[in-house]
C-alpha cells in the first residue's frame, strides 16, 4: 500500500533539546510539506519542498529546519529556538501538476504529537 | 488579513439527515479548493476537490458547491452517518502565491444516532 509514514506517533522531549520528526512517502510524489496543528485550529505551513535538495519556508518556519536529501524523505527538526513546540505535526505530499498551481491534493500522514516539557 | 474561514465551528445533525458545511474565502485569485475530513488523532483525509472553472462537483454522497461571486464554498453530505463525525476543513490553493494551500479552522460535525 502506498502512503505516508510518520514516526513516532507520540514524542516527548525536555525543553532545550532538538528533536527530529520522520516522514517517509512511497507515493513517488515530488512535493512534501510539514504542517503544524494546534488544538481547535487549522493547519499552518512550516516548510515545503518541491524537489530534492531544495525547500522553502512556509508561514511559521522560525525554530524549525528541514532537509530533502531523498525524494521519499523529508525530516523536520524542531529546534530549541522554537518557543512553543508542543503541537500535532503533520507531513504531506503531492504531485506537482501542470501548470504548477494545480497541484494534486495533499496526502497526509497520521501525524506526530510532540510534547515538550 | 486574508483567510479561509468557516461560518460555524460545530454542526450537529441527526443520522440520515443531510449536512451542509460552509466555508468563506477572500482571495479572488484562488483557483482550486479542497475539502478534507480529519478524525481524532489522524491526519486529514481528502474528500473532494473543485477547480475555479466549475460550480459544482459530486462524489459519493458528497457534493461541493463553489460560488465565486460571493467567494463561498460548501460541502454537502447526503444521508449523514455516524462515521461522518469528524472535523472538516476547507482549503484554498492560492495560484498567485506559488500554489500555497491555505486551510480554514475547521467545522466539527457530530452525528446523533
Short mmCIF file of C-alpha atoms in Angstrom, two decimals:
data_model
loop_
_atom_site.label_atom_id
_atom_site.label_comp_id
_atom_site.label_asym_id
_atom_site.label_seq_id
_atom_site.Cartn_x
_atom_site.Cartn_y
_atom_site.Cartn_z
CA UNK A 1 0.00 0.00 0.00
CA UNK A 2 1.33 3.44 -0.90
CA UNK A 3 1.24 6.12 1.71
CA UNK A 4 2.97 8.48 4.07
CA UNK A 5 4.55 7.22 7.27
CA UNK A 6 5.25 9.49 10.17
CA UNK A 7 7.14 8.28 13.19
CA UNK A 8 6.91 8.18 16.07
CA UNK A 9 3.21 8.77 16.77
CA UNK A 10 3.96 10.32 20.19
CA UNK A 11 7.18 12.07 21.17
CA UNK A 12 8.20 13.61 24.47
CA UNK A 13 11.18 15.91 24.93
CA UNK A 14 12.65 18.18 27.54
CA UNK A 15 12.80 21.88 26.85
CA UNK A 16 16.08 22.91 25.22
CA UNK A 17 16.52 19.71 23.24
CA UNK A 18 16.32 19.45 19.48
CA UNK A 19 14.08 16.71 18.13
CA UNK A 20 13.68 15.28 14.64
CA UNK A 21 10.38 14.01 13.26
CA UNK A 22 10.46 11.45 10.48
CA UNK A 23 8.35 11.48 7.31
CA UNK A 24 8.64 8.93 4.53
CA UNK A 25 6.45 8.50 1.44
CA UNK A 26 6.32 5.78 -1.20
CA UNK A 27 3.85 7.55 -3.47
CA UNK A 28 6.61 8.86 -5.75
CA UNK A 29 5.36 12.38 -5.07
CA UNK A 30 7.54 15.32 -5.96
CA UNK A 31 6.47 17.72 -3.23
CA UNK A 32 6.47 17.27 0.53
CA UNK A 33 5.17 19.54 3.26
CA UNK A 34 5.20 19.99 7.02
CA UNK A 35 2.21 21.48 8.82
CA UNK A 36 1.61 22.26 12.43
CA UNK A 37 -1.84 21.89 14.03
CA UNK A 38 -2.77 23.34 17.40
CA UNK A 39 -5.97 22.36 19.27
CA UNK A 40 -9.12 23.67 17.60
CA UNK A 41 -7.17 25.31 14.80
CA UNK A 42 -6.42 24.75 11.17
CA UNK A 43 -3.12 23.70 9.68
CA UNK A 44 -0.22 26.11 9.33
CA UNK A 45 2.58 25.53 6.85
CA UNK A 46 6.09 25.23 8.29
CA UNK A 47 8.25 24.19 5.33
CA UNK A 48 7.76 22.63 1.93
CA UNK A 49 9.92 21.10 -0.75
CA UNK A 50 9.08 20.63 -4.41
CA UNK A 51 12.30 18.92 -5.44
CA UNK A 52 15.21 17.09 -3.85
CA UNK A 53 17.83 19.34 -2.24
CA UNK A 54 15.51 22.35 -2.30
CA UNK A 55 12.94 23.64 0.18
CA UNK A 56 11.12 26.85 1.05
CA UNK A 57 9.89 28.41 4.27
CA UNK A 58 6.20 28.40 4.98
CA UNK A 59 4.30 30.76 7.24
CA UNK A 60 5.83 29.66 10.56
CA UNK A 61 9.36 28.40 9.77
CA UNK A 62 11.12 30.07 12.71
CA UNK A 63 12.59 27.49 15.08
CA UNK A 64 12.35 24.65 12.57
CA UNK A 65 14.70 23.14 9.99
CA UNK A 66 14.30 20.54 7.26
CA UNK A 67 16.31 18.60 4.72
CA UNK A 68 15.36 16.86 1.47
CA UNK A 69 18.23 14.58 0.53
CA UNK A 70 15.96 11.92 -0.96
CA UNK A 71 12.67 12.20 -2.81
CA UNK A 72 10.89 9.94 -0.37
CA UNK A 73 12.08 11.54 2.88
CA UNK A 74 11.52 14.97 4.44
CA UNK A 75 12.56 15.05 8.13
CA UNK A 76 11.65 18.02 10.30
CA UNK A 77 13.85 19.17 13.20
CA UNK A 78 12.20 21.16 15.95
CA UNK A 79 15.00 23.18 17.48
CA UNK A 80 15.34 24.65 20.95
CA UNK A 81 14.69 28.05 19.35
CA UNK A 82 11.05 27.15 18.73
CA UNK A 83 9.23 28.94 21.56
CA UNK A 84 6.09 26.84 21.65
CA UNK A 85 6.92 23.42 20.16
CA UNK A 86 4.15 21.32 21.72
CA UNK A 87 1.74 20.54 18.86
CA UNK A 88 0.49 17.94 16.39
CA UNK A 89 2.79 17.81 13.36
CA UNK A 90 1.52 16.63 10.00
CA UNK A 91 3.55 15.68 6.96
CA UNK A 92 2.01 15.65 3.49
CA UNK A 93 3.00 15.05 -0.10
CA UNK A 94 1.63 15.77 -3.56
CA UNK A 95 2.42 15.57 -7.24
CA UNK A 96 3.34 18.79 -8.99
CA UNK A 97 0.77 19.37 -11.68
CA UNK A 98 0.94 21.47 -14.81
CA UNK A 99 0.51 24.41 -14.53
CA UNK A 100 2.31 24.39 -11.20
CA UNK A 101 -0.58 25.97 -9.34
CA UNK A 102 -2.78 22.94 -9.94
CA UNK A 103 -1.08 20.62 -7.53
CA UNK A 104 -2.68 17.31 -6.81
CA UNK A 105 -4.48 17.14 -3.46
CA UNK A 106 -2.22 16.75 -0.47
CA UNK A 107 -1.96 13.28 1.01
CA UNK A 108 -1.32 13.36 4.74
CA UNK A 109 0.37 11.08 7.20
CA UNK A 110 -1.25 10.36 10.57
CA UNK A 111 0.86 12.85 12.42
CA UNK A 112 3.31 13.02 15.32
CA UNK A 113 2.14 14.52 18.59
CA UNK A 114 5.10 16.29 20.18
CA UNK A 115 5.04 17.27 23.84
CA UNK A 116 7.85 19.39 25.24
CA UNK A 117 8.07 19.90 29.00
CA UNK B 1 -5.69 39.61 6.70
CA UNK B 2 -6.93 37.23 4.07
CA UNK B 3 -8.06 33.88 5.32
CA UNK B 4 -10.25 30.93 4.69
CA UNK B 5 -12.96 30.92 7.31
CA UNK B 6 -15.96 28.91 8.36
CA UNK B 7 -19.43 30.13 9.27
CA UNK B 8 -19.98 27.57 12.05
CA UNK B 9 -17.39 25.91 14.29
CA UNK B 10 -19.70 22.99 15.20
CA UNK B 11 -22.57 21.25 13.49
CA UNK B 12 -24.82 18.59 14.99
CA UNK B 13 -27.13 16.55 12.76
CA UNK B 14 -29.37 13.53 13.09
CA UNK B 15 -28.28 10.31 11.41
CA UNK B 16 -29.84 10.11 7.96
CA UNK B 17 -30.19 13.86 7.55
CA UNK B 18 -28.18 15.87 5.04
CA UNK B 19 -25.30 18.02 6.33
CA UNK B 20 -24.07 21.28 4.88
CA UNK B 21 -20.72 22.69 5.93
CA UNK B 22 -19.86 26.18 4.74
CA UNK B 23 -16.62 27.97 4.04
CA UNK B 24 -15.82 31.53 3.01
CA UNK B 25 -12.64 32.59 1.26
CA UNK B 26 -11.34 36.04 0.46
CA UNK B 27 -8.66 35.60 -2.21
CA UNK B 28 -10.19 36.00 -5.67
CA UNK B 29 -7.03 34.52 -7.22
CA UNK B 30 -7.61 31.15 -5.56
CA UNK B 31 -8.14 28.60 -8.30
CA UNK B 32 -8.54 25.25 -6.57
CA UNK B 33 -10.40 24.19 -3.45
CA UNK B 34 -10.31 21.02 -1.42
CA UNK B 35 -12.35 19.55 1.41
CA UNK B 36 -10.65 17.33 3.98
CA UNK B 37 -12.03 15.17 6.78
CA UNK B 38 -9.99 14.69 9.94
CA UNK B 39 -10.84 12.07 12.54
CA UNK B 40 -9.44 12.35 16.04
CA UNK B 41 -5.72 11.59 16.23
CA UNK B 42 -5.35 11.14 12.48
CA UNK B 43 -4.20 13.15 9.51
CA UNK B 44 -6.68 14.90 7.21
CA UNK B 45 -8.19 12.71 4.52
CA UNK B 46 -9.07 14.04 1.06
CA UNK B 47 -12.81 14.10 0.36
CA UNK B 48 -13.40 16.10 -2.81
CA UNK B 49 -11.92 18.99 -4.76
CA UNK B 50 -13.14 21.55 -7.25
CA UNK B 51 -11.41 23.90 -9.66
CA UNK B 52 -12.46 27.51 -10.05
CA UNK B 53 -13.84 26.91 -13.55
CA UNK B 54 -16.58 24.71 -12.03
CA UNK B 55 -19.62 25.48 -9.86
CA UNK B 56 -20.44 22.02 -8.64
CA UNK B 57 -18.82 18.64 -8.29
CA UNK B 58 -20.29 15.43 -6.96
CA UNK B 59 -18.72 12.44 -5.34
CA UNK B 60 -20.08 9.50 -3.43
CA UNK B 61 -22.64 11.04 -1.00
CA UNK B 62 -20.78 14.37 -1.14
CA UNK B 63 -21.23 17.46 -3.26
CA UNK B 64 -19.11 20.58 -3.30
CA UNK B 65 -20.58 23.87 -4.47
CA UNK B 66 -18.49 26.88 -5.39
CA UNK B 67 -19.92 30.39 -5.65
CA UNK B 68 -17.15 32.63 -6.91
CA UNK B 69 -19.37 35.72 -6.87
CA UNK B 70 -19.61 35.69 -3.09
CA UNK B 71 -16.43 33.62 -2.52
CA UNK B 72 -18.28 30.81 -0.82
CA UNK B 73 -17.69 27.08 -0.77
CA UNK B 74 -19.90 24.40 0.73
CA UNK B 75 -19.74 20.67 1.34
CA UNK B 76 -22.98 18.73 1.33
CA UNK B 77 -23.08 15.24 2.80
CA UNK B 78 -26.14 13.19 1.95
CA UNK B 79 -27.68 10.75 4.43
CA UNK B 80 -25.13 11.56 7.14
CA UNK B 81 -23.83 8.54 9.05
CA UNK B 82 -22.14 8.22 12.45
CA UNK B 83 -18.88 7.52 10.61
CA UNK B 84 -19.06 11.00 9.13
CA UNK B 85 -18.42 12.51 12.57
CA UNK B 86 -15.13 14.38 12.26
CA UNK B 87 -13.66 17.82 11.73
CA UNK B 88 -13.99 19.10 8.17
CA UNK B 89 -11.53 21.57 6.68
CA UNK B 90 -11.73 23.55 3.51
CA UNK B 91 -8.52 24.60 1.84
CA UNK B 92 -7.82 27.03 -0.97
CA UNK B 93 -4.96 26.94 -3.39
CA UNK B 94 -3.72 30.46 -3.95
CA UNK B 95 -2.50 30.39 -7.51
CA UNK B 96 -0.85 33.79 -7.20
CA UNK B 97 1.23 32.60 -4.23
CA UNK B 98 3.05 29.69 -5.82
CA UNK B 99 0.26 27.24 -5.22
CA UNK B 100 0.27 27.52 -1.44
CA UNK B 101 -2.61 25.71 0.25
CA UNK B 102 -4.38 27.70 2.98
CA UNK B 103 -6.58 25.84 5.45
CA UNK B 104 -9.64 27.08 7.30
CA UNK B 105 -10.10 26.48 11.02
CA UNK B 106 -12.43 23.52 10.62
CA UNK B 107 -16.02 22.58 11.46
CA UNK B 108 -16.71 19.73 13.84
CA UNK B 109 -19.56 17.57 12.59
CA UNK B 110 -21.36 15.48 15.19
CA UNK B 111 -23.87 12.87 14.03
CA UNK B 112 -26.54 11.79 16.52
CA UNK B 113 -27.81 8.22 16.15
#
